[in-house]
Amino acid sequence: MTRYAVYALPGALAIDPIRPSSAASSGTLGQLPDAPEAVRLREVVEAWYAREEFRDLTVDARRYGFHATLKAPFRLADGRSEAELREAAGAFAAARGSVTIAAPRPAALDRFRALLPTGDQSELDALAADAVREFDGFRAAPNADEIGRRRPERLAPRERELLERWGYPYVLDRFRFHMTLTDPVPADRAAEVDAALESHFAAVSGVDVPLRSIALFVEPEPGDPFEILSVHPFAPAGEHRP
């Protein structure tokens, strides 16, 4: 069963320049080119995923692709179409301006490693909260297997509440913007991985990264790699609609 997700992907406009159809849906025919800081960060992450000595620790990270989750993967609700989702993504993006991922650095997030902002995150939090709410009408209710995979018995009461309402436990006040770099890291490899991350990301660590678009991703079949479906630019400065 196909799933979709709404992601923040630095450098996305350089991967998938807006085609006429999606440009029309976004209302932005002359969007700014993507920021060089964003493109460089994406290239460094892709080089990290390609490192042979850590490929056993990036299996799921590579399958989901470089991103930060705004709306977690979901199946389309009955009566909703992919074309409608793309149209909604264009309108959502056109109604807001670019935001900044403040000085991201590799860090531990539970047993995972991810790029985490180290400055103000209020704009990112607001973007994610808006995405959770505005795309929820496209989300089919999770079935029993999907709920079970979230291990609700291990979640805090507030996280179980969010799972039931929004289909994902780490949203709104439980959201933390992050761009995943690894799968869970065994304790006996933590020092090796952390040293490699520090060295690998040294040139881009702590550099502010403009985020100028959102991206729709698709998982065609369960277990397939997630792929970019479409990229939707934010409005140029001073032109977004409230």
JSON list of C-alpha atoms in Angstrom, two decimals:
[
{"chain": "A", "resi": 1, "resn": "MET", "atom": "CA", "xyz": [0.00, 0.00, 0.00]},
{"chain": "A", "resi": 2, "resn": "THR", "atom": "CA", "xyz": [1.46, 3.33, -1.08]},
{"chain": "A", "resi": 3, "resn": "ARG", "atom": "CA", "xyz": [2.37, 5.83, 1.62]},
{"chain": "A", "resi": 4, "resn": "TYR", "atom": "CA", "xyz": [3.15, 9.53, 1.37]},
{"chain": "A", "resi": 5, "resn": "ALA", "atom": "CA", "xyz": [5.05, 11.89, 3.64]},
{"chain": "A", "resi": 6, "resn": "VAL", "atom": "CA", "xyz": [5.66, 15.63, 3.88]},
{"chain": "A", "resi": 7, "resn": "TYR", "atom": "CA", "xyz": [9.33, 16.33, 4.47]},
{"chain": "A", "resi": 8, "resn": "ALA", "atom": "CA", "xyz": [11.69, 19.23, 4.90]},
{"chain": "A", "resi": 9, "resn": "LEU", "atom": "CA", "xyz": [14.60, 18.50, 2.56]},
{"chain": "A", "resi": 10, "resn": "PRO", "atom": "CA", "xyz": [17.42, 21.06, 2.40]},
{"chain": "A", "resi": 11, "resn": "GLY", "atom": "CA", "xyz": [18.57, 21.45, -1.20]},
{"chain": "A", "resi": 12, "resn": "ALA", "atom": "CA", "xyz": [15.39, 19.94, -2.66]},
{"chain": "A", "resi": 13, "resn": "LEU", "atom": "CA", "xyz": [14.97, 22.64, -5.29]},
{"chain": "A", "resi": 14, "resn": "ALA", "atom": "CA", "xyz": [18.34, 21.69, -6.74]},
{"chain": "A", "resi": 15, "resn": "ILE", "atom": "CA", "xyz": [17.25, 18.05, -6.99]},
{"chain": "A", "resi": 16, "resn": "ASP", "atom": "CA", "xyz": [13.85, 18.63, -8.54]},
{"chain": "A", "resi": 17, "resn": "PRO", "atom": "CA", "xyz": [13.44, 22.07, -10.14]},
{"chain": "A", "resi": 18, "resn": "ILE", "atom": "CA", "xyz": [9.76, 22.96, -10.19]},
{"chain": "A", "resi": 19, "resn": "ARG", "atom": "CA", "xyz": [8.01, 21.61, -13.25]},
{"chain": "A", "resi": 20, "resn": "PRO", "atom": "CA", "xyz": [5.26, 23.70, -14.87]},
{"chain": "A", "resi": 21, "resn": "SER", "atom": "CA", "xyz": [2.43, 21.68, -13.29]},
{"chain": "A", "resi": 22, "resn": "SER", "atom": "CA", "xyz": [3.70, 21.92, -9.74]},
{"chain": "A", "resi": 23, "resn": "ALA", "atom": "CA", "xyz": [4.81, 25.52, -10.24]},
{"chain": "A", "resi": 24, "resn": "ALA", "atom": "CA", "xyz": [1.29, 26.44, -11.22]},
{"chain": "A", "resi": 25, "resn": "SER", "atom": "CA", "xyz": [-0.16, 24.65, -8.21]},
{"chain": "A", "resi": 26, "resn": "SER", "atom": "CA", "xyz": [2.21, 26.52, -5.91]},
{"chain": "A", "resi": 27, "resn": "GLY", "atom": "CA", "xyz": [1.58, 29.87, -7.52]},
{"chain": "A", "resi": 28, "resn": "THR", "atom": "CA", "xyz": [5.35, 30.39, -7.82]},
{"chain": "A", "resi": 29, "resn": "LEU", "atom": "CA", "xyz": [6.78, 30.38, -11.34]},
{"chain": "A", "resi": 30, "resn": "GLY", "atom": "CA", "xyz": [10.01, 32.22, -10.58]},
{"chain": "A", "resi": 31, "resn": "GLN", "atom": "CA", "xyz": [11.17, 30.79, -7.26]},
{"chain": "A", "resi": 32, "resn": "LEU", "atom": "CA", "xyz": [14.61, 31.53, -5.90]},
{"chain": "A", "resi": 33, "resn": "PRO", "atom": "CA", "xyz": [17.30, 28.91, -6.55]},
{"chain": "A", "resi": 34, "resn": "ASP", "atom": "CA", "xyz": [18.11, 26.76, -3.58]},
{"chain": "A", "resi": 35, "resn": "ALA", "atom": "CA", "xyz": [20.63, 28.04, -1.07]},
{"chain": "A", "resi": 36, "resn": "PRO", "atom": "CA", "xyz": [24.21, 26.81, -1.58]},
{"chain": "A", "resi": 37, "resn": "GLU", "atom": "CA", "xyz": [24.41, 25.95, 2.14]},
{"chain": "A", "resi": 38, "resn": "ALA", "atom": "CA", "xyz": [21.41, 23.64, 1.72]},
{"chain": "A", "resi": 39, "resn": "VAL", "atom": "CA", "xyz": [22.79, 21.98, -1.40]},
{"chain": "A", "resi": 40, "resn": "ARG", "atom": "CA", "xyz": [26.17, 21.46, 0.24]},
{"chain": "A", "resi": 41, "resn": "LEU", "atom": "CA", "xyz": [24.61, 19.93, 3.35]},
{"chain": "A", "resi": 42, "resn": "ARG", "atom": "CA", "xyz": [22.59, 17.50, 1.26]},
{"chain": "A", "resi": 43, "resn": "GLU", "atom": "CA", "xyz": [25.71, 16.48, -0.68]},
{"chain": "A", "resi": 44, "resn": "VAL", "atom": "CA", "xyz": [27.63, 15.86, 2.55]},
{"chain": "A", "resi": 45, "resn": "VAL", "atom": "CA", "xyz": [24.80, 13.74, 3.94]},
{"chain": "A", "resi": 46, "resn": "GLU", "atom": "CA", "xyz": [24.61, 11.69, 0.74]},
{"chain": "A", "resi": 47, "resn": "ALA", "atom": "CA", "xyz": [28.36, 11.08, 1.00]},
{"chain": "A", "resi": 48, "resn": "TRP", "atom": "CA", "xyz": [27.84, 9.95, 4.60]},
{"chain": "A", "resi": 49, "resn": "TYR", "atom": "CA", "xyz": [25.16, 7.46, 3.55]},
{"chain": "A", "resi": 50, "resn": "ALA", "atom": "CA", "xyz": [27.56, 6.10, 0.91]},
{"chain": "A", "resi": 51, "resn": "ARG", "atom": "CA", "xyz": [30.34, 5.28, 3.37]},
{"chain": "A", "resi": 52, "resn": "GLU", "atom": "CA", "xyz": [30.85, 1.53, 3.24]},
{"chain": "A", "resi": 53, "resn": "GLU", "atom": "CA", "xyz": [32.09, 1.15, 6.82]},
{"chain": "A", "resi": 54, "resn": "PHE", "atom": "CA", "xyz": [28.77, 2.43, 8.19]},
{"chain": "A", "resi": 55, "resn": "ARG", "atom": "CA", "xyz": [26.27, 1.07, 5.67]},
{"chain": "A", "resi": 56, "resn": "ASP", "atom": "CA", "xyz": [25.02, -1.49, 8.20]},
{"chain": "A", "resi": 57, "resn": "LEU", "atom": "CA", "xyz": [24.07, 1.45, 10.45]},
{"chain": "A", "resi": 58, "resn": "THR", "atom": "CA", "xyz": [22.29, 3.51, 7.78]},
{"chain": "A", "resi": 59, "resn": "VAL", "atom": "CA", "xyz": [19.91, 0.92, 6.28]},
{"chain": "A", "resi": 60, "resn": "ASP", "atom": "CA", "xyz": [16.65, 2.57, 7.37]},
{"chain": "A", "resi": 61, "resn": "ALA", "atom": "CA", "xyz": [18.10, 6.07, 7.19]},
{"chain": "A", "resi": 62, "resn": "ARG", "atom": "CA", "xyz": [18.93, 5.49, 3.53]},
{"chain": "A", "resi": 63, "resn": "ARG", "atom": "CA", "xyz": [15.54, 3.91, 2.80]},
{"chain": "A", "resi": 64, "resn": "TYR", "atom": "CA", "xyz": [13.64, 6.90, 4.16]},
{"chain": "A", "resi": 65, "resn": "GLY", "atom": "CA", "xyz": [16.09, 9.33, 2.61]},
{"chain": "A", "resi": 66, "resn": "PHE", "atom": "CA", "xyz": [17.67, 12.51, 3.90]},
{"chain": "A", "resi": 67, "resn": "HIS", "atom": "CA", "xyz": [14.91, 14.66, 5.40]},
{"chain": "A", "resi": 68, "resn": "ALA", "atom": "CA", "xyz": [13.26, 16.07, 8.47]},
{"chain": "A", "resi": 69, "resn": "THR", "atom": "CA", "xyz": [9.71, 14.84, 9.01]},
{"chain": "A", "resi": 70, "resn": "LEU", "atom": "CA", "xyz": [6.91, 17.40, 8.93]},
{"chain": "A", "resi": 71, "resn": "LYS", "atom": "CA", "xyz": [4.01, 14.98, 8.37]},
{"chain": "A", "resi": 72, "resn": "ALA", "atom": "CA", "xyz": [4.91, 11.36, 9.05]},
{"chain": "A", "resi": 73, "resn": "PRO", "atom": "CA", "xyz": [4.22, 8.68, 6.40]},
{"chain": "A", "resi": 74, "resn": "PHE", "atom": "CA", "xyz": [0.54, 7.95, 5.86]},
{"chain": "A", "resi": 75, "resn": "ARG", "atom": "CA", "xyz": [-1.81, 6.14, 3.50]},
{"chain": "A", "resi": 76, "resn": "LEU", "atom": "CA", "xyz": [-4.28, 8.27, 1.60]},
{"chain": "A", "resi": 77, "resn": "ALA", "atom": "CA", "xyz": [-7.76, 8.45, 3.05]},
{"chain": "A", "resi": 78, "resn": "ASP", "atom": "CA", "xyz": [-10.65, 7.14, 0.97]},
{"chain": "A", "resi": 79, "resn": "GLY", "atom": "CA", "xyz": [-11.74, 9.69, -1.59]},
{"chain": "A", "resi": 80, "resn": "ARG", "atom": "CA", "xyz": [-8.43, 11.59, -1.61]},
{"chain": "A", "resi": 81, "resn": "SER", "atom": "CA", "xyz": [-6.00, 11.47, -4.53]},
{"chain": "A", "resi": 82, "resn": "GLU", "atom": "CA", "xyz": [-2.31, 12.03, -5.12]},
{"chain": "A", "resi": 83, "resn": "ALA", "atom": "CA", "xyz": [-3.13, 14.94, -7.40]},
{"chain": "A", "resi": 84, "resn": "GLU", "atom": "CA", "xyz": [-5.12, 16.62, -4.60]},
{"chain": "A", "resi": 85, "resn": "LEU", "atom": "CA", "xyz": [-2.25, 16.08, -2.20]},
{"chain": "A", "resi": 86, "resn": "ARG", "atom": "CA", "xyz": [0.19, 17.73, -4.57]},
{"chain": "A", "resi": 87, "resn": "GLU", "atom": "CA", "xyz": [-2.18, 20.65, -5.09]},
{"chain": "A", "resi": 88, "resn": "ALA", "atom": "CA", "xyz": [-2.52, 21.08, -1.31]},
{"chain": "A", "resi": 89, "resn": "ALA", "atom": "CA", "xyz": [1.26, 20.95, -0.87]},
{"chain": "A", "resi": 90, "resn": "GLY", "atom": "CA", "xyz": [1.70, 23.71, -3.44]},
{"chain": "A", "resi": 91, "resn": "ALA", "atom": "CA", "xyz": [-0.85, 25.92, -1.72]},
{"chain": "A", "resi": 92, "resn": "PHE", "atom": "CA", "xyz": [0.64, 25.19, 1.71]},
{"chain": "A", "resi": 93, "resn": "ALA", "atom": "CA", "xyz": [4.14, 26.17, 0.58]},
{"chain": "A", "resi": 94, "resn": "ALA", "atom": "CA", "xyz": [3.03, 29.27, -1.31]},
{"chain": "A", "resi": 95, "resn": "ALA", "atom": "CA", "xyz": [1.37, 30.63, 1.83]},
{"chain": "A", "resi": 96, "resn": "ARG", "atom": "CA", "xyz": [4.60, 30.93, 3.79]},
{"chain": "A", "resi": 97, "resn": "GLY", "atom": "CA", "xyz": [8.16, 32.14, 3.46]},
{"chain": "A", "resi": 98, "resn": "SER", "atom": "CA", "xyz": [11.50, 30.42, 3.92]},
{"chain": "A", "resi": 99, "resn": "VAL", "atom": "CA", "xyz": [12.72, 29.41, 7.35]},
{"chain": "A", "resi": 100, "resn": "THR", "atom": "CA", "xyz": [16.18, 28.76, 8.75]},
{"chain": "A", "resi": 101, "resn": "ILE", "atom": "CA", "xyz": [17.58, 25.54, 10.17]},
{"chain": "A", "resi": 102, "resn": "ALA", "atom": "CA", "xyz": [19.81, 27.16, 12.76]},
{"chain": "A", "resi": 103, "resn": "ALA", "atom": "CA", "xyz": [23.37, 25.84, 12.90]},
{"chain": "A", "resi": 104, "resn": "PRO", "atom": "CA", "xyz": [22.66, 22.08, 12.63]},
{"chain": "A", "resi": 105, "resn": "ARG", "atom": "CA", "xyz": [25.24, 19.71, 14.05]},
{"chain": "A", "resi": 106, "resn": "PRO", "atom": "CA", "xyz": [25.42, 15.91, 14.34]},
{"chain": "A", "resi": 107, "resn": "ALA", "atom": "CA", "xyz": [24.32, 14.74, 17.78]},
{"chain": "A", "resi": 108, "resn": "ALA", "atom": "CA", "xyz": [22.78, 11.81, 19.62]},
{"chain": "A", "resi": 109, "resn": "LEU", "atom": "CA", "xyz": [19.00, 11.50, 19.60]},
{"chain": "A", "resi": 110, "resn": "ASP", "atom": "CA", "xyz": [18.25, 8.54, 21.84]},
{"chain": "A", "resi": 111, "resn": "ARG", "atom": "CA", "xyz": [20.25, 5.72, 20.18]},
{"chain": "A", "resi": 112, "resn": "PHE", "atom": "CA", "xyz": [20.18, 7.38, 16.76]},
{"chain": "A", "resi": 113, "resn": "ARG", "atom": "CA", "xyz": [22.44, 10.08, 15.36]},
{"chain": "A", "resi": 114, "resn": "ALA", "atom": "CA", "xyz": [20.93, 13.06, 13.57]},
{"chain": "A", "resi": 115, "resn": "LEU", "atom": "CA", "xyz": [21.57, 16.62, 12.52]},
{"chain": "A", "resi": 116, "resn": "LEU", "atom": "CA", "xyz": [19.93, 18.82, 15.16]},
{"chain": "A", "resi": 117, "resn": "PRO", "atom": "CA", "xyz": [19.50, 22.61, 15.06]},
{"chain": "A", "resi": 118, "resn": "THR", "atom": "CA", "xyz": [21.42, 24.39, 17.80]},
{"chain": "A", "resi": 119, "resn": "GLY", "atom": "CA", "xyz": [19.67, 27.77, 17.58]},
{"chain": "A", "resi": 120, "resn": "ASP", "atom": "CA", "xyz": [16.09, 29.03, 17.61]},
{"chain": "A", "resi": 121, "resn": "GLN", "atom": "CA", "xyz": [13.63, 26.38, 16.39]},
{"chain": "A", "resi": 122, "resn": "SER", "atom": "CA", "xyz": [10.34, 28.23, 16.78]},
{"chain": "A", "resi": 123, "resn": "GLU", "atom": "CA", "xyz": [9.81, 28.71, 13.02]},
{"chain": "A", "resi": 124, "resn": "LEU", "atom": "CA", "xyz": [10.56, 25.04, 12.35]},
{"chain": "A", "resi": 125, "resn": "ASP", "atom": "CA", "xyz": [8.21, 23.98, 15.14]},
{"chain": "A", "resi": 126, "resn": "ALA", "atom": "CA", "xyz": [5.45, 26.17, 13.70]},
{"chain": "A", "resi": 127, "resn": "LEU", "atom": "CA", "xyz": [6.02, 24.80, 10.18]},
{"chain": "A", "resi": 128, "resn": "ALA", "atom": "CA", "xyz": [5.77, 21.22, 11.41]},
{"chain": "A", "resi": 129, "resn": "ALA", "atom": "CA", "xyz": [2.67, 21.90, 13.52]},
{"chain": "A", "resi": 130, "resn": "ASP", "atom": "CA", "xyz": [0.96, 23.54, 10.54]},
{"chain": "A", "resi": 131, "resn": "ALA", "atom": "CA", "xyz": [1.85, 20.58, 8.31]},
{"chain": "A", "resi": 132, "resn": "VAL", "atom": "CA", "xyz": [0.51, 18.06, 10.86]},
{"chain": "A", "resi": 133, "resn": "ARG", "atom": "CA", "xyz": [-2.83, 19.85, 11.00]},
{"chain": "A", "resi": 134, "resn": "GLU", "atom": "CA", "xyz": [-3.26, 20.94, 7.38]},
{"chain": "A", "resi": 135, "resn": "PHE", "atom": "CA", "xyz": [-2.44, 17.58, 5.75]},
{"chain": "A", "resi": 136, "resn": "ASP", "atom": "CA", "xyz": [-4.38, 15.49, 8.25]},
{"chain": "A", "resi": 137, "resn": "GLY", "atom": "CA", "xyz": [-7.43, 15.35, 6.01]},
{"chain": "A", "resi": 138, "resn": "PHE", "atom": "CA", "xyz": [-5.38, 13.26, 3.56]},
{"chain": "A", "resi": 139, "resn": "ARG", "atom": "CA", "xyz": [-4.38, 10.68, 6.17]},
{"chain": "A", "resi": 140, "resn": "ALA", "atom": "CA", "xyz": [-6.16, 7.33, 6.45]},
{"chain": "A", "resi": 141, "resn": "ALA", "atom": "CA", "xyz": [-6.59, 6.17, 10.04]},
{"chain": "A", "resi": 142, "resn": "PRO", "atom": "CA", "xyz": [-3.80, 3.75, 10.97]},
{"chain": "A", "resi": 143, "resn": "ASN", "atom": "CA", "xyz": [-4.76, 0.10, 11.13]},
{"chain": "A", "resi": 144, "resn": "ALA", "atom": "CA", "xyz": [-3.97, -2.19, 14.06]},
{"chain": "A", "resi": 145, "resn": "ASP", "atom": "CA", "xyz": [-0.64, -3.31, 12.62]},
{"chain": "A", "resi": 146, "resn": "GLU", "atom": "CA", "xyz": [0.49, 0.28, 12.03]},
{"chain": "A", "resi": 147, "resn": "ILE", "atom": "CA", "xyz": [-0.45, 1.26, 15.57]},
{"chain": "A", "resi": 148, "resn": "GLY", "atom": "CA", "xyz": [1.30, -1.82, 16.95]},
{"chain": "A", "resi": 149, "resn": "ARG", "atom": "CA", "xyz": [4.55, -0.90, 15.21]},
{"chain": "A", "resi": 150, "resn": "ARG", "atom": "CA", "xyz": [4.58, 2.33, 17.26]},
{"chain": "A", "resi": 151, "resn": "ARG", "atom": "CA", "xyz": [4.71, 0.21, 20.46]},
{"chain": "A", "resi": 152, "resn": "PRO", "atom": "CA", "xyz": [2.03, 2.30, 22.22]},
{"chain": "A", "resi": 153, "resn": "GLU", "atom": "CA", "xyz": [2.61, 0.41, 25.47]},
{"chain": "A", "resi": 154, "resn": "ARG", "atom": "CA", "xyz": [6.04, 2.04, 25.65]},
{"chain": "A", "resi": 155, "resn": "LEU", "atom": "CA", "xyz": [4.83, 5.58, 24.95]},
{"chain": "A", "resi": 156, "resn": "ALA", "atom": "CA", "xyz": [4.12, 8.26, 27.52]},
{"chain": "A", "resi": 157, "resn": "PRO", "atom": "CA", "xyz": [0.41, 9.08, 28.00]},
{"chain": "A", "resi": 158, "resn": "ARG", "atom": "CA", "xyz": [0.72, 12.32, 26.00]},
{"chain": "A", "resi": 159, "resn": "GLU", "atom": "CA", "xyz": [2.42, 10.46, 23.14]},
{"chain": "A", "resi": 160, "resn": "ARG", "atom": "CA", "xyz": [-0.34, 7.83, 23.07]},
{"chain": "A", "resi": 161, "resn": "GLU", "atom": "CA", "xyz": [-2.86, 10.66, 22.89]},
{"chain": "A", "resi": 162, "resn": "LEU", "atom": "CA", "xyz": [-1.04, 12.21, 19.94]},
{"chain": "A", "resi": 163, "resn": "LEU", "atom": "CA", "xyz": [-0.77, 8.82, 18.22]},
{"chain": "A", "resi": 164, "resn": "GLU", "atom": "CA", "xyz": [-4.53, 8.33, 18.49]},
{"chain": "A", "resi": 165, "resn": "ARG", "atom": "CA", "xyz": [-5.36, 11.83, 17.27]},
{"chain": "A", "resi": 166, "resn": "TRP", "atom": "CA", "xyz": [-2.70, 12.47, 14.62]},
{"chain": "A", "resi": 167, "resn": "GLY", "atom": "CA", "xyz": [-1.38, 8.99, 13.74]},
{"chain": "A", "resi": 168, "resn": "TYR", "atom": "CA", "xyz": [2.11, 9.73, 15.07]},
{"chain": "A", "resi": 169, "resn": "PRO", "atom": "CA", "xyz": [3.30, 10.27, 18.65]},
{"chain": "A", "resi": 170, "resn": "TYR", "atom": "CA", "xyz": [6.06, 12.83, 18.10]},
{"chain": "A", "resi": 171, "resn": "VAL", "atom": "CA", "xyz": [4.15, 15.88, 16.90]},
{"chain": "A", "resi": 172, "resn": "LEU", "atom": "CA", "xyz": [3.20, 19.32, 18.28]},
{"chain": "A", "resi": 173, "resn": "ASP", "atom": "CA", "xyz": [4.62, 19.59, 21.81]},
{"chain": "A", "resi": 174, "resn": "ARG", "atom": "CA", "xyz": [6.50, 16.29, 21.37]},
{"chain": "A", "resi": 175, "resn": "PHE", "atom": "CA", "xyz": [8.06, 17.32, 18.05]},
{"chain": "A", "resi": 176, "resn": "ARG", "atom": "CA", "xyz": [11.80, 17.74, 17.69]},
{"chain": "A", "resi": 177, "resn": "PHE", "atom": "CA", "xyz": [13.19, 18.79, 14.34]},
{"chain": "A", "resi": 178, "resn": "HIS", "atom": "CA", "xyz": [15.94, 16.39, 13.26]},
{"chain": "A", "resi": 179, "resn": "MET", "atom": "CA", "xyz": [17.52, 14.99, 10.11]},
{"chain": "A", "resi": 180, "resn": "THR", "atom": "CA", "xyz": [18.39, 11.35, 10.71]},
{"chain": "A", "resi": 181, "resn": "LEU", "atom": "CA", "xyz": [21.87, 10.11, 9.90]},
{"chain": "A", "resi": 182, "resn": "THR", "atom": "CA", "xyz": [21.91, 6.58, 11.36]},
{"chain": "A", "resi": 183, "resn": "ASP", "atom": "CA", "xyz": [19.81, 3.71, 12.59]},
{"chain": "A", "resi": 184, "resn": "PRO", "atom": "CA", "xyz": [20.20, 2.83, 16.30]},
{"chain": "A", "resi": 185, "resn": "VAL", "atom": "CA", "xyz": [23.92, 2.77, 17.12]},
{"chain": "A", "resi": 186, "resn": "PRO", "atom": "CA", "xyz": [25.17, -0.08, 19.34]},
{"chain": "A", "resi": 187, "resn": "ALA", "atom": "CA", "xyz": [26.96, 1.12, 22.46]},
{"chain": "A", "resi": 188, "resn": "ASP", "atom": "CA", "xyz": [30.21, -0.55, 21.43]},
{"chain": "A", "resi": 189, "resn": "ARG", "atom": "CA", "xyz": [30.31, 1.47, 18.18]},
{"chain": "A", "resi": 190, "resn": "ALA", "atom": "CA", "xyz": [29.14, 4.82, 19.53]},
{"chain": "A", "resi": 191, "resn": "ALA", "atom": "CA", "xyz": [32.59, 6.34, 19.93]},
{"chain": "A", "resi": 192, "resn": "GLU", "atom": "CA", "xyz": [33.64, 5.28, 16.43]},
{"chain": "A", "resi": 193, "resn": "VAL", "atom": "CA", "xyz": [30.46, 6.64, 14.85]},
{"chain": "A", "resi": 194, "resn": "ASP", "atom": "CA", "xyz": [30.54, 9.91, 16.76]},
{"chain": "A", "resi": 195, "resn": "ALA", "atom": "CA", "xyz": [34.17, 10.55, 15.83]},
{"chain": "A", "resi": 196, "resn": "ALA", "atom": "CA", "xyz": [33.42, 9.80, 12.17]},
{"chain": "A", "resi": 197, "resn": "LEU", "atom": "CA", "xyz": [30.40, 12.13, 12.18]},
{"chain": "A", "resi": 198, "resn": "GLU", "atom": "CA", "xyz": [32.36, 14.96, 13.72]},
{"chain": "A", "resi": 199, "resn": "SER", "atom": "CA", "xyz": [35.06, 14.66, 11.08]},
{"chain": "A", "resi": 200, "resn": "HIS", "atom": "CA", "xyz": [32.71, 14.04, 8.14]},
{"chain": "A", "resi": 201, "resn": "PHE", "atom": "CA", "xyz": [30.47, 17.05, 8.88]},
{"chain": "A", "resi": 202, "resn": "ALA", "atom": "CA", "xyz": [33.20, 19.44, 10.06]},
{"chain": "A", "resi": 203, "resn": "ALA", "atom": "CA", "xyz": [32.94, 21.70, 7.02]},
{"chain": "A", "resi": 204, "resn": "VAL", "atom": "CA", "xyz": [29.16, 22.22, 7.33]},
{"chain": "A", "resi": 205, "resn": "SER", "atom": "CA", "xyz": [28.56, 21.75, 11.04]},
{"chain": "A", "resi": 206, "resn": "GLY", "atom": "CA", "xyz": [27.09, 24.83, 12.70]},
{"chain": "A", "resi": 207, "resn": "VAL", "atom": "CA", "xyz": [26.30, 26.61, 9.42]},
{"chain": "A", "resi": 208, "resn": "ASP", "atom": "CA", "xyz": [22.78, 28.09, 9.15]},
{"chain": "A", "resi": 209, "resn": "VAL", "atom": "CA", "xyz": [20.80, 26.36, 6.40]},
{"chain": "A", "resi": 210, "resn": "PRO", "atom": "CA", "xyz": [17.88, 28.08, 4.65]},
{"chain": "A", "resi": 211, "resn": "LEU", "atom": "CA", "xyz": [14.88, 25.85, 3.98]},
{"chain": "A", "resi": 212, "resn": "ARG", "atom": "CA", "xyz": [13.08, 27.11, 0.85]},
{"chain": "A", "resi": 213, "resn": "SER", "atom": "CA", "xyz": [10.59, 24.36, 0.10]},
{"chain": "A", "resi": 214, "resn": "ILE", "atom": "CA", "xyz": [8.74, 21.30, 1.27]},
{"chain": "A", "resi": 215, "resn": "ALA", "atom": "CA", "xyz": [8.85, 17.97, -0.52]},
{"chain": "A", "resi": 216, "resn": "LEU", "atom": "CA", "xyz": [6.31, 15.20, -0.94]},
{"chain": "A", "resi": 217, "resn": "PHE", "atom": "CA", "xyz": [7.85, 11.76, -0.73]},
{"chain": "A", "resi": 218, "resn": "VAL", "atom": "CA", "xyz": [6.27, 8.46, -1.72]},
{"chain": "A", "resi": 219, "resn": "GLU", "atom": "CA", "xyz": [6.86, 4.85, -0.68]},
{"chain": "A", "resi": 220, "resn": "PRO", "atom": "CA", "xyz": [5.31, 2.92, -3.63]},
{"chain": "A", "resi": 221, "resn": "GLU", "atom": "CA", "xyz": [5.15, -0.42, -1.80]},
{"chain": "A", "resi": 222, "resn": "PRO", "atom": "CA", "xyz": [5.90, -1.40, 1.81]},
{"chain": "A", "resi": 223, "resn": "GLY", "atom": "CA", "xyz": [9.65, -1.60, 2.29]},
{"chain": "A", "resi": 224, "resn": "ASP", "atom": "CA", "xyz": [10.52, 0.31, -0.89]},
{"chain": "A", "resi": 225, "resn": "PRO", "atom": "CA", "xyz": [12.87, 3.30, -0.64]},
{"chain": "A", "resi": 226, "resn": "PHE", "atom": "CA", "xyz": [11.07, 6.62, -0.27]},
{"chain": "A", "resi": 227, "resn": "GLU", "atom": "CA", "xyz": [11.33, 8.75, -3.41]},
{"chain": "A", "resi": 228, "resn": "ILE", "atom": "CA", "xyz": [10.74, 12.43, -4.13]},
{"chain": "A", "resi": 229, "resn": "LEU", "atom": "CA", "xyz": [7.30, 12.87, -5.66]},
{"chain": "A", "resi": 230, "resn": "SER", "atom": "CA", "xyz": [7.28, 16.66, -5.94]},
{"chain": "A", "resi": 231, "resn": "VAL", "atom": "CA", "xyz": [8.94, 19.75, -4.51]},
{"chain": "A", "resi": 232, "resn": "HIS", "atom": "CA", "xyz": [6.97, 22.88, -3.59]},
{"chain": "A", "resi": 233, "resn": "PRO", "atom": "CA", "xyz": [8.79, 26.17, -3.00]},
{"chain": "A", "resi": 234, "resn": "PHE", "atom": "CA", "xyz": [7.96, 28.69, -0.33]},
{"chain": "A", "resi": 235, "resn": "ALA", "atom": "CA", "xyz": [7.11, 32.15, -1.58]},
{"chain": "A", "resi": 236, "resn": "PRO", "atom": "CA", "xyz": [9.97, 34.63, -2.08]},
{"chain": "A", "resi": 237, "resn": "ALA", "atom": "CA", "xyz": [10.52, 37.06, 0.79]},
{"chain": "A", "resi": 238, "resn": "GLY", "atom": "CA", "xyz": [7.67, 39.51, 1.15]},
{"chain": "A", "resi": 239, "resn": "GLU", "atom": "CA", "xyz": [5.35, 37.61, -1.20]},
{"chain": "A", "resi": 240, "resn": "HIS", "atom": "CA", "xyz": [3.84, 34.86, 0.93]},
{"chain": "A", "resi": 241, "resn": "ARG", "atom": "CA", "xyz": [0.16, 35.05, 1.72]},
{"chain": "A", "resi": 242, "resn": "PRO", "atom": "CA", "xyz": [-0.93, 34.91, 5.40]}
]
